[in-house]
Coordinates of C-alpha atoms and ligand atoms in Angstrom, one line a residue:
X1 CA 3.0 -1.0 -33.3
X2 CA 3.7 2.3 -35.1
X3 CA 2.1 5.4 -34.1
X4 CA 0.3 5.8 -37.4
X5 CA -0.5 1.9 -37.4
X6 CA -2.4 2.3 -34.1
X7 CA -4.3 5.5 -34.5
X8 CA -5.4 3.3 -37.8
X9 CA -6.3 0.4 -36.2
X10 CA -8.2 2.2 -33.4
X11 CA -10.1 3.8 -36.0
X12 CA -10.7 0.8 -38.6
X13 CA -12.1 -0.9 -34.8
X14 CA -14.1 1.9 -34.4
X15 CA -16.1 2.4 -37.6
X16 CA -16.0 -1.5 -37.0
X17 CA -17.7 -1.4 -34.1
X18 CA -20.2 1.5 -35.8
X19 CA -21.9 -1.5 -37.9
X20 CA -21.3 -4.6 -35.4
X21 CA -23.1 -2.3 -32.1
X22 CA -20.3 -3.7 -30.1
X23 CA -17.3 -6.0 -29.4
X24 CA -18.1 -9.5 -28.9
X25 CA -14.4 -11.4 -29.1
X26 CA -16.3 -14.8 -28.0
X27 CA -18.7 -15.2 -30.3
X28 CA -17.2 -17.6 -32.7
X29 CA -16.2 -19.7 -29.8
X30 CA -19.6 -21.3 -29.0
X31 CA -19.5 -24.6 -27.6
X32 CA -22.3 -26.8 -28.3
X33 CA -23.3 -27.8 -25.2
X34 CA -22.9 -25.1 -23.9
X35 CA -25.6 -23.3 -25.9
X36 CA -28.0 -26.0 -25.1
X37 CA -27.2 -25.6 -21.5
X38 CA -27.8 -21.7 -21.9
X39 CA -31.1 -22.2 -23.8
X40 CA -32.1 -23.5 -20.5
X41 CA -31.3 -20.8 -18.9
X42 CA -32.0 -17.2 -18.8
X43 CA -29.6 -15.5 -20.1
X44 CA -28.3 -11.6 -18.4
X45 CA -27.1 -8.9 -21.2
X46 CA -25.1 -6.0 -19.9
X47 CA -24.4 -2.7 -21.5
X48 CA -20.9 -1.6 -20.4
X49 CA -19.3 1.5 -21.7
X50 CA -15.8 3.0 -21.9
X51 CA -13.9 5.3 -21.8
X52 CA -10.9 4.3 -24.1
X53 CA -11.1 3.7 -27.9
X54 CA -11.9 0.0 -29.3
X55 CA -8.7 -2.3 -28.2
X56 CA -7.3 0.3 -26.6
X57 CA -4.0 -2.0 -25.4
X58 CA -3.8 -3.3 -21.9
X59 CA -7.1 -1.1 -20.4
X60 CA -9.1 -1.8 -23.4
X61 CA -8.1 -5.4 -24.2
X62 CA -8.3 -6.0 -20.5
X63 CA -12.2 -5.1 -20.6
X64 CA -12.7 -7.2 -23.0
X65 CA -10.9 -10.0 -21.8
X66 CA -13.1 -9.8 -18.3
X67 CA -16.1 -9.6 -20.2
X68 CA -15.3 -12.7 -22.4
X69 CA -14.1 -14.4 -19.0
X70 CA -17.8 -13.4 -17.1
X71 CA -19.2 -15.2 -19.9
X72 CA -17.4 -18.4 -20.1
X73 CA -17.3 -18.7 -16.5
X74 CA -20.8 -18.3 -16.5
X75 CA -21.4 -20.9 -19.0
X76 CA -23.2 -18.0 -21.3
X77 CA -25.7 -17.0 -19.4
X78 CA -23.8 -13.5 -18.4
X79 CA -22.8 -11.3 -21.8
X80 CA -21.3 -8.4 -21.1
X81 CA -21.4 -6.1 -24.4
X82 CA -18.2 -3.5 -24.3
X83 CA -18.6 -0.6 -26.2
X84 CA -15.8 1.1 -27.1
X85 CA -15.5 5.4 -26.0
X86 CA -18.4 7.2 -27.8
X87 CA -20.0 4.4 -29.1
X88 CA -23.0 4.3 -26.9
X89 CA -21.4 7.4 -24.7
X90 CA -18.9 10.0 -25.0
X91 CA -15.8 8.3 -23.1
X92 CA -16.2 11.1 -19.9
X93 CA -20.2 10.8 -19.7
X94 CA -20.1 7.1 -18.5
X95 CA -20.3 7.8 -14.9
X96 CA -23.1 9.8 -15.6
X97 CA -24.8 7.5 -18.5
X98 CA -24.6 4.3 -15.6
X99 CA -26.2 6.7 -13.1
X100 CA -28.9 7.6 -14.8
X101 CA -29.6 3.9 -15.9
X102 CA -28.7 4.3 -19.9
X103 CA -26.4 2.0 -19.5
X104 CA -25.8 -1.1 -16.7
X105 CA -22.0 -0.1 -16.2
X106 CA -18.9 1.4 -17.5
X107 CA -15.2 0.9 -17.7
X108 CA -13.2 4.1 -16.5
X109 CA -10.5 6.2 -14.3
X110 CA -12.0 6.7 -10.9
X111 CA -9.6 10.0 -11.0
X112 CA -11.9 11.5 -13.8
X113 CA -14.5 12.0 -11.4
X114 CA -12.9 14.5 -9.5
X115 CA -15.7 17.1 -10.6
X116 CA -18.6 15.2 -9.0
X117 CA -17.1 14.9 -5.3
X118 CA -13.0 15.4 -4.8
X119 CA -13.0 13.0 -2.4
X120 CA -12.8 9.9 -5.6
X121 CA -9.3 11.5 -7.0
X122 CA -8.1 9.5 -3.8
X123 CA -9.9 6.4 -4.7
X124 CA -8.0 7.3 -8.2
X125 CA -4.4 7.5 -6.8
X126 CA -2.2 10.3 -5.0
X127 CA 1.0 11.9 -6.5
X128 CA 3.8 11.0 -4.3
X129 CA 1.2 8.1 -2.3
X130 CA 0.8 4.8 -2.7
X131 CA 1.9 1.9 -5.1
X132 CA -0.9 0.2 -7.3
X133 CA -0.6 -3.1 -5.1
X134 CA -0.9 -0.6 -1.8
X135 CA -3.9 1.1 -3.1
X136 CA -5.4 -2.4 -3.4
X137 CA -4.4 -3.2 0.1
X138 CA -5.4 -0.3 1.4
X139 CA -9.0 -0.2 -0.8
X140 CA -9.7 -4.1 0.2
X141 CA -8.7 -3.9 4.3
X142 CA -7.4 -0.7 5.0
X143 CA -11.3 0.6 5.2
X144 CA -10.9 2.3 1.4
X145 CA -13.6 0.3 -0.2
X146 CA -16.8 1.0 2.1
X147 CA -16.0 4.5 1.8
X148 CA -16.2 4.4 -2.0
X149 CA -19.1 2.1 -2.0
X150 CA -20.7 4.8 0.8
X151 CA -20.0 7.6 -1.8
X152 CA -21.0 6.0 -5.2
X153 CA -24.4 5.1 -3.7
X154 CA -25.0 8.1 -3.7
X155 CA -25.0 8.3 -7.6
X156 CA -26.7 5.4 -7.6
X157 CA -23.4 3.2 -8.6
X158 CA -21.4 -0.2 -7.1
X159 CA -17.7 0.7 -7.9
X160 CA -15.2 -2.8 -8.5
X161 CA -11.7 -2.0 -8.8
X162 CA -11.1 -2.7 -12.5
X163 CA -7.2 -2.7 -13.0
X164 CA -4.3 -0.6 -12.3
X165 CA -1.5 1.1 -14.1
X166 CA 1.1 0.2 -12.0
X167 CA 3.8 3.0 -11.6
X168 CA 3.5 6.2 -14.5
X169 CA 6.2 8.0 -15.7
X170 CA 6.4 12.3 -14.9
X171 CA 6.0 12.7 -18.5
X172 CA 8.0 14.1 -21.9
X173 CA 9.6 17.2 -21.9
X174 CA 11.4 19.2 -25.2
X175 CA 13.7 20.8 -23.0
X176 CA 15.9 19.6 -19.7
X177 CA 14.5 20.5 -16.5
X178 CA 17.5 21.5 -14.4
X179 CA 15.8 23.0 -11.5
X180 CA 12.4 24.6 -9.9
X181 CA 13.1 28.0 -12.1
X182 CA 12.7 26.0 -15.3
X183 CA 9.4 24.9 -14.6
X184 CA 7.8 28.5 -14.4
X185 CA 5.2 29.0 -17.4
X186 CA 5.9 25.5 -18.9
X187 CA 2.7 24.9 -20.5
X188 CA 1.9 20.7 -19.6
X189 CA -0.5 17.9 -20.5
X190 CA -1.1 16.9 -16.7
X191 CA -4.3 16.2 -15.3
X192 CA -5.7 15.3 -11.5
X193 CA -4.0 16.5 -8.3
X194 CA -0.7 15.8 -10.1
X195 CA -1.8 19.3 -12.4
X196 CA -2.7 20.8 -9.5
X197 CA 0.5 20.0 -7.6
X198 CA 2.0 21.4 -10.9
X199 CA 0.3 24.6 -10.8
X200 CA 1.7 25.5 -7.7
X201 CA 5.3 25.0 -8.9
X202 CA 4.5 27.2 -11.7
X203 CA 3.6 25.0 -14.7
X204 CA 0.3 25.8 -16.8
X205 CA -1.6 22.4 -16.3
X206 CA -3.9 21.9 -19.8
X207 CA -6.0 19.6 -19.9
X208 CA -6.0 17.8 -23.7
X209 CA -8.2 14.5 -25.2
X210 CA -6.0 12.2 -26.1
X211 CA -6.3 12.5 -29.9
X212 CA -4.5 16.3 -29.4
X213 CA -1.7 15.5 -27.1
X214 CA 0.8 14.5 -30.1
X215 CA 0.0 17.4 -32.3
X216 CA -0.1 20.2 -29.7
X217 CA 3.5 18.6 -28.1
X218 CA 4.8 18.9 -32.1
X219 CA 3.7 22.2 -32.9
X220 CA 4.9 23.7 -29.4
X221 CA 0.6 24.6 -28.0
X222 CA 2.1 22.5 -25.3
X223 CA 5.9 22.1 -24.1
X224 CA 5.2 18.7 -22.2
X225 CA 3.1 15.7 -21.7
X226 CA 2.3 13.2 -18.8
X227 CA 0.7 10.0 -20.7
X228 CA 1.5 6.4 -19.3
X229 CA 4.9 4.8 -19.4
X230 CA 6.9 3.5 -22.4
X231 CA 4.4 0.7 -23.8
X232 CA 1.6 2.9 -24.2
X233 CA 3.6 6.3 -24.5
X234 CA 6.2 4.9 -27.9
X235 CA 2.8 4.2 -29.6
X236 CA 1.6 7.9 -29.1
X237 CA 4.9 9.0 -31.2
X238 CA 6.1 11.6 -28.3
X239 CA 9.9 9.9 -28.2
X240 CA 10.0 11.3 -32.1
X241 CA 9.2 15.4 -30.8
X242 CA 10.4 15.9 -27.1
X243 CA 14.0 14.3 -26.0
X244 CA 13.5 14.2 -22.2
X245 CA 11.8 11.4 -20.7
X246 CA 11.4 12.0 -16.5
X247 CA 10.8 9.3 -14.5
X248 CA 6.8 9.2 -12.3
X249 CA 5.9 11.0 -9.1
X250 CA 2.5 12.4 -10.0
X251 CA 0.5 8.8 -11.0
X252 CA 2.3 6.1 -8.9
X253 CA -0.7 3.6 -8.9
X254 CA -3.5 4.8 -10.5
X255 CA -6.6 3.1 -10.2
X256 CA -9.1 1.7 -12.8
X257 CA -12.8 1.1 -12.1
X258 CA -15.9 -1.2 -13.4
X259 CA -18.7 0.2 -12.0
X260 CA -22.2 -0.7 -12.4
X261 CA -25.6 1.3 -11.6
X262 CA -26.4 0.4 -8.6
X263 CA -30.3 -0.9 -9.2
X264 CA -28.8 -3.1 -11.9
X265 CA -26.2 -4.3 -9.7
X266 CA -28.7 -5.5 -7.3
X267 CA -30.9 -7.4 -9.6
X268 CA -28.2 -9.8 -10.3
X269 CA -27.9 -13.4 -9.2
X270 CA -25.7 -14.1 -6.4
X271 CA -24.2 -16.3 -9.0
X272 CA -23.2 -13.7 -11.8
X273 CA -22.5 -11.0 -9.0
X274 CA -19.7 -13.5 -7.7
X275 CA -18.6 -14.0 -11.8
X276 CA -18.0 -10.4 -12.1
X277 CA -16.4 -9.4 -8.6
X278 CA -13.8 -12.5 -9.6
X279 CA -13.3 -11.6 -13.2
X280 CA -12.4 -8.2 -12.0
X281 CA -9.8 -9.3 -9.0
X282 CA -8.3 -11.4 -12.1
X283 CA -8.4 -8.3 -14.4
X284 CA -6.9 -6.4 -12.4
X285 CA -3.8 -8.7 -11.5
X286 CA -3.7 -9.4 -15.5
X287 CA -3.7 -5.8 -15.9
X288 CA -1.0 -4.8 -13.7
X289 CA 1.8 -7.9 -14.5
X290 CA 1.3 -6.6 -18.6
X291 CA 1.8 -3.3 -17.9
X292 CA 5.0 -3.9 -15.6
X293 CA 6.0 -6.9 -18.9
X294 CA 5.2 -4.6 -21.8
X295 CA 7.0 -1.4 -20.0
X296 CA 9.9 -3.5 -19.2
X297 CA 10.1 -4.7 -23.3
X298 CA 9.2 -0.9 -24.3
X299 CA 11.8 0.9 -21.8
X300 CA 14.8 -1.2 -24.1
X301 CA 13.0 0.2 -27.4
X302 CA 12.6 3.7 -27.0
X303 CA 15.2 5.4 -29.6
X304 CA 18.9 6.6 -28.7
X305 CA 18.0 10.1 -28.3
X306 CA 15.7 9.5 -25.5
X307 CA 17.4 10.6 -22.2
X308 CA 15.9 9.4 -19.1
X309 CA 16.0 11.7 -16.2
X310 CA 14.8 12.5 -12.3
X311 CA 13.4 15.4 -11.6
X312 CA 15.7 17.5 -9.4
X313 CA 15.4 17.3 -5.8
X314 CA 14.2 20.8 -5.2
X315 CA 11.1 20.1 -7.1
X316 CA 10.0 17.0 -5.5
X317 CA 10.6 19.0 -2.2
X318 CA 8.2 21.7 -3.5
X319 CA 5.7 19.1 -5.1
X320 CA 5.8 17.4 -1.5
X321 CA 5.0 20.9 0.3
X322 CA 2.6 22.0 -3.0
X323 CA 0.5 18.2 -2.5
X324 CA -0.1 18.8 1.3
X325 CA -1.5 22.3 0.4
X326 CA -3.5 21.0 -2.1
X327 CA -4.7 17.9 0.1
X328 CA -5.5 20.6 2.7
X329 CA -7.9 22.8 0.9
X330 CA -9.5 20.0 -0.3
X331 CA -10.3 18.5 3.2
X332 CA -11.1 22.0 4.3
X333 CA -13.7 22.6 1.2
X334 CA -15.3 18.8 1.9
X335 CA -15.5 16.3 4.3
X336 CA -15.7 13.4 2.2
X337 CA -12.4 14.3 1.3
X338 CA -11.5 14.4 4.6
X339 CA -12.7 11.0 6.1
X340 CA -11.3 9.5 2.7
X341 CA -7.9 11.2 3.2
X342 CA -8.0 9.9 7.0
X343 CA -8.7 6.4 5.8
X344 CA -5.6 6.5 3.7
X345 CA -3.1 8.3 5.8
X346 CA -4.0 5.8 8.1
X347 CA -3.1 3.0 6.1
X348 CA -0.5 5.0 4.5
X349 CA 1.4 5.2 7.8
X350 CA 0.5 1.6 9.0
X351 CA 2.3 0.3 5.9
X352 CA 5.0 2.4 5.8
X353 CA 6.6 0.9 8.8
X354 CA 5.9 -2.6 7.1
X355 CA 7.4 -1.7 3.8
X356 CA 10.4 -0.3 4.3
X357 CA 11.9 -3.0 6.3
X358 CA 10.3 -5.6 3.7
X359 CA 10.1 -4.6 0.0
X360 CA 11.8 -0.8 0.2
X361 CA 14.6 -2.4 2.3
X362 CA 15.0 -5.7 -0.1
X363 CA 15.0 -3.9 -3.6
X364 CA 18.1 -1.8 -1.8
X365 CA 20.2 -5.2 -1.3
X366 CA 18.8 -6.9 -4.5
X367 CA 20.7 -3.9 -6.1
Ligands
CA401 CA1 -1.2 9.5 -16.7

């Protein structure tokens, strides 16, 4: 899809979704029986919001894929309405909107909610950490899920893991980064720790809604961008307006999130409480083999000019030294941060050892 052809289409879905209320991809797919087994029953309607525009590829269609799954597996008695960013909310008020009880839950970053308590941009993902399928590991049995439970009760919310990104890429750049020097007064589209890290080595971190990255990378606001990685970044246009393309430090398994307010959560059946916590595991496995497909197809379509590159050594050796400042201050400033950090330096080092004589040491020989 085209740039232009998918800033349309997300806008023809959202003045779509203006009239319909909200996105319903099953609803022409009733089953008679089924309806008469659901009239029997009492049927649950969830409000979920989120935080990308309607369709948004892979994290929006993958909402709406889980929802339509919760309610065919639940033979229609679970509909899960997904509304599109700044429908019912503005796409960074959901946590807040689910909280309070506006709505039942929402789709999201966890690494957006860095502002309420530091200690969730772990639960979101570390520059230089761990892999989307280690952060899973480490979430389901390395201890990382009861802490993030114990913290979003607090807000009254009962986080799922609700995809991953897999591996990012560091980002576009209009001019070559040959070493540490050239970062100094860069001015970069990088949010999270990964801006902070950035900050230290000299770069300007701005933060930019997505609808003003293109622009402000074109008319020079900016001088580079962080986004995704090649399927979602060729259909923001930024191959057209910066040449050099460096390969991912900062995001190297970010973690998506459906959360729901707690109360709500509760009230559930045992039987649509198991629907959901399933239809997430399989949205999130979904979610993760389409993003390593589609940025596979996409790496072998971005134009001739593009030139992939590594960042030099000496500023991964100073984002390495930068992180563990940043990581310190943070554990210093709170100790959720700190007992969250624990948990997954723990694991960190428990899989390391694992790791690299499995899947670290194999992808060496494979080559
Ligand atoms: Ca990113």
């Amino acid at each position: 899809m085209k740039r232009r052809d998918f800033l349309a289409t997300t806008a023809l879905s959202a003045s779509a979704f203006m009239i319909n209320g909200c996105h319903r991809p099953y609803e022409n797919e009733k089953d008679d029986n089924q309806t008469i087994s659901t009239r029997r029953r009492k049927k649950t309607i969830l409000k979920l919001a989120t935080s990308w525009p309607a369709h948004f590829p892979i994290m929006g269609t993958g909402v709406d894929r889980f929802a339509k799954l919760c309610y065919e597996m639940s033979g229609g008695t679970l509909e899960i309405k997904v509304y599109p960013k700044d429908i019912l909310v503005p796409a960074m008020e959901v946590f807040d909107a689910t909280s309070a009880a506006q709505i039942d839950a929402f789709h999201s970053g966890v690494y957006y909610w860095k502002g309420k308590n530091s200690a969730f941009s772990i639960f979101g993902g570390m520059p230089l950490g761990l892999t989307s399928e280690e952060m899973i590991t480490w979430l389901k049995f390395g201890g990382g899920y009861s802490l993030w439970q114990e913290l979003y009760e607090k807000f009254n919310l009962y986080p799922l893991i609700g995809g991953t990104t897999g591996p990012q890429m560091g980002g576009w750049f209009k001019k070559e980064i040959h070493s540490l020097s050239d970062l100094k007064g860069l001015k970069m589209r990088i949010p999270g720790l990964g801006g902070e890290v950035m900050q230290k080595l000299g770069v300007n971190p701005i933060l930019l809604p997505p609808g003003e990255i293109y622009t402000s990378l074109e008319r020079g606001t900016i001088d580079a961008t962080e986004w995704v990685g090649p399927a979602l970044d060729s259909m923001m246009g930024f191959a057209k307006i910066a040449r050099y393309y460096y390969t991912g430090w900062h995001e190297p398994g970010s973690i998506l999130e459906v959360t729901f307010n707690k109360i709500r959560w509760e009230k559930l059946s045992k039987e649509h409480k198991a629907i959901i916590t399933a239809a997430t595991e399989d949205m999130t496995g979904y979610m993760l083999q389409e993003f390593r497909y589609k940025n596979a197809k996409a790496l072998q379509q971005l134009p001739q000019q593009t030139k992939i590159k590594m960042f030099p050594n000496d500023i991964i050796e100073a984002a390495k030294i930068a992180l563990n400042e940043v990581l310190d201050k943070e554990a210093n400033a709170n100790n959720d941060f700190k007992r969250v950090l624990e948990s997954y330096q723990e694991f960190a080092k428990l899989n390391k050892k694992w790791d690299d004589i499995s899947t670290k040491n194999f992808l060496e020989i494979r080559d």
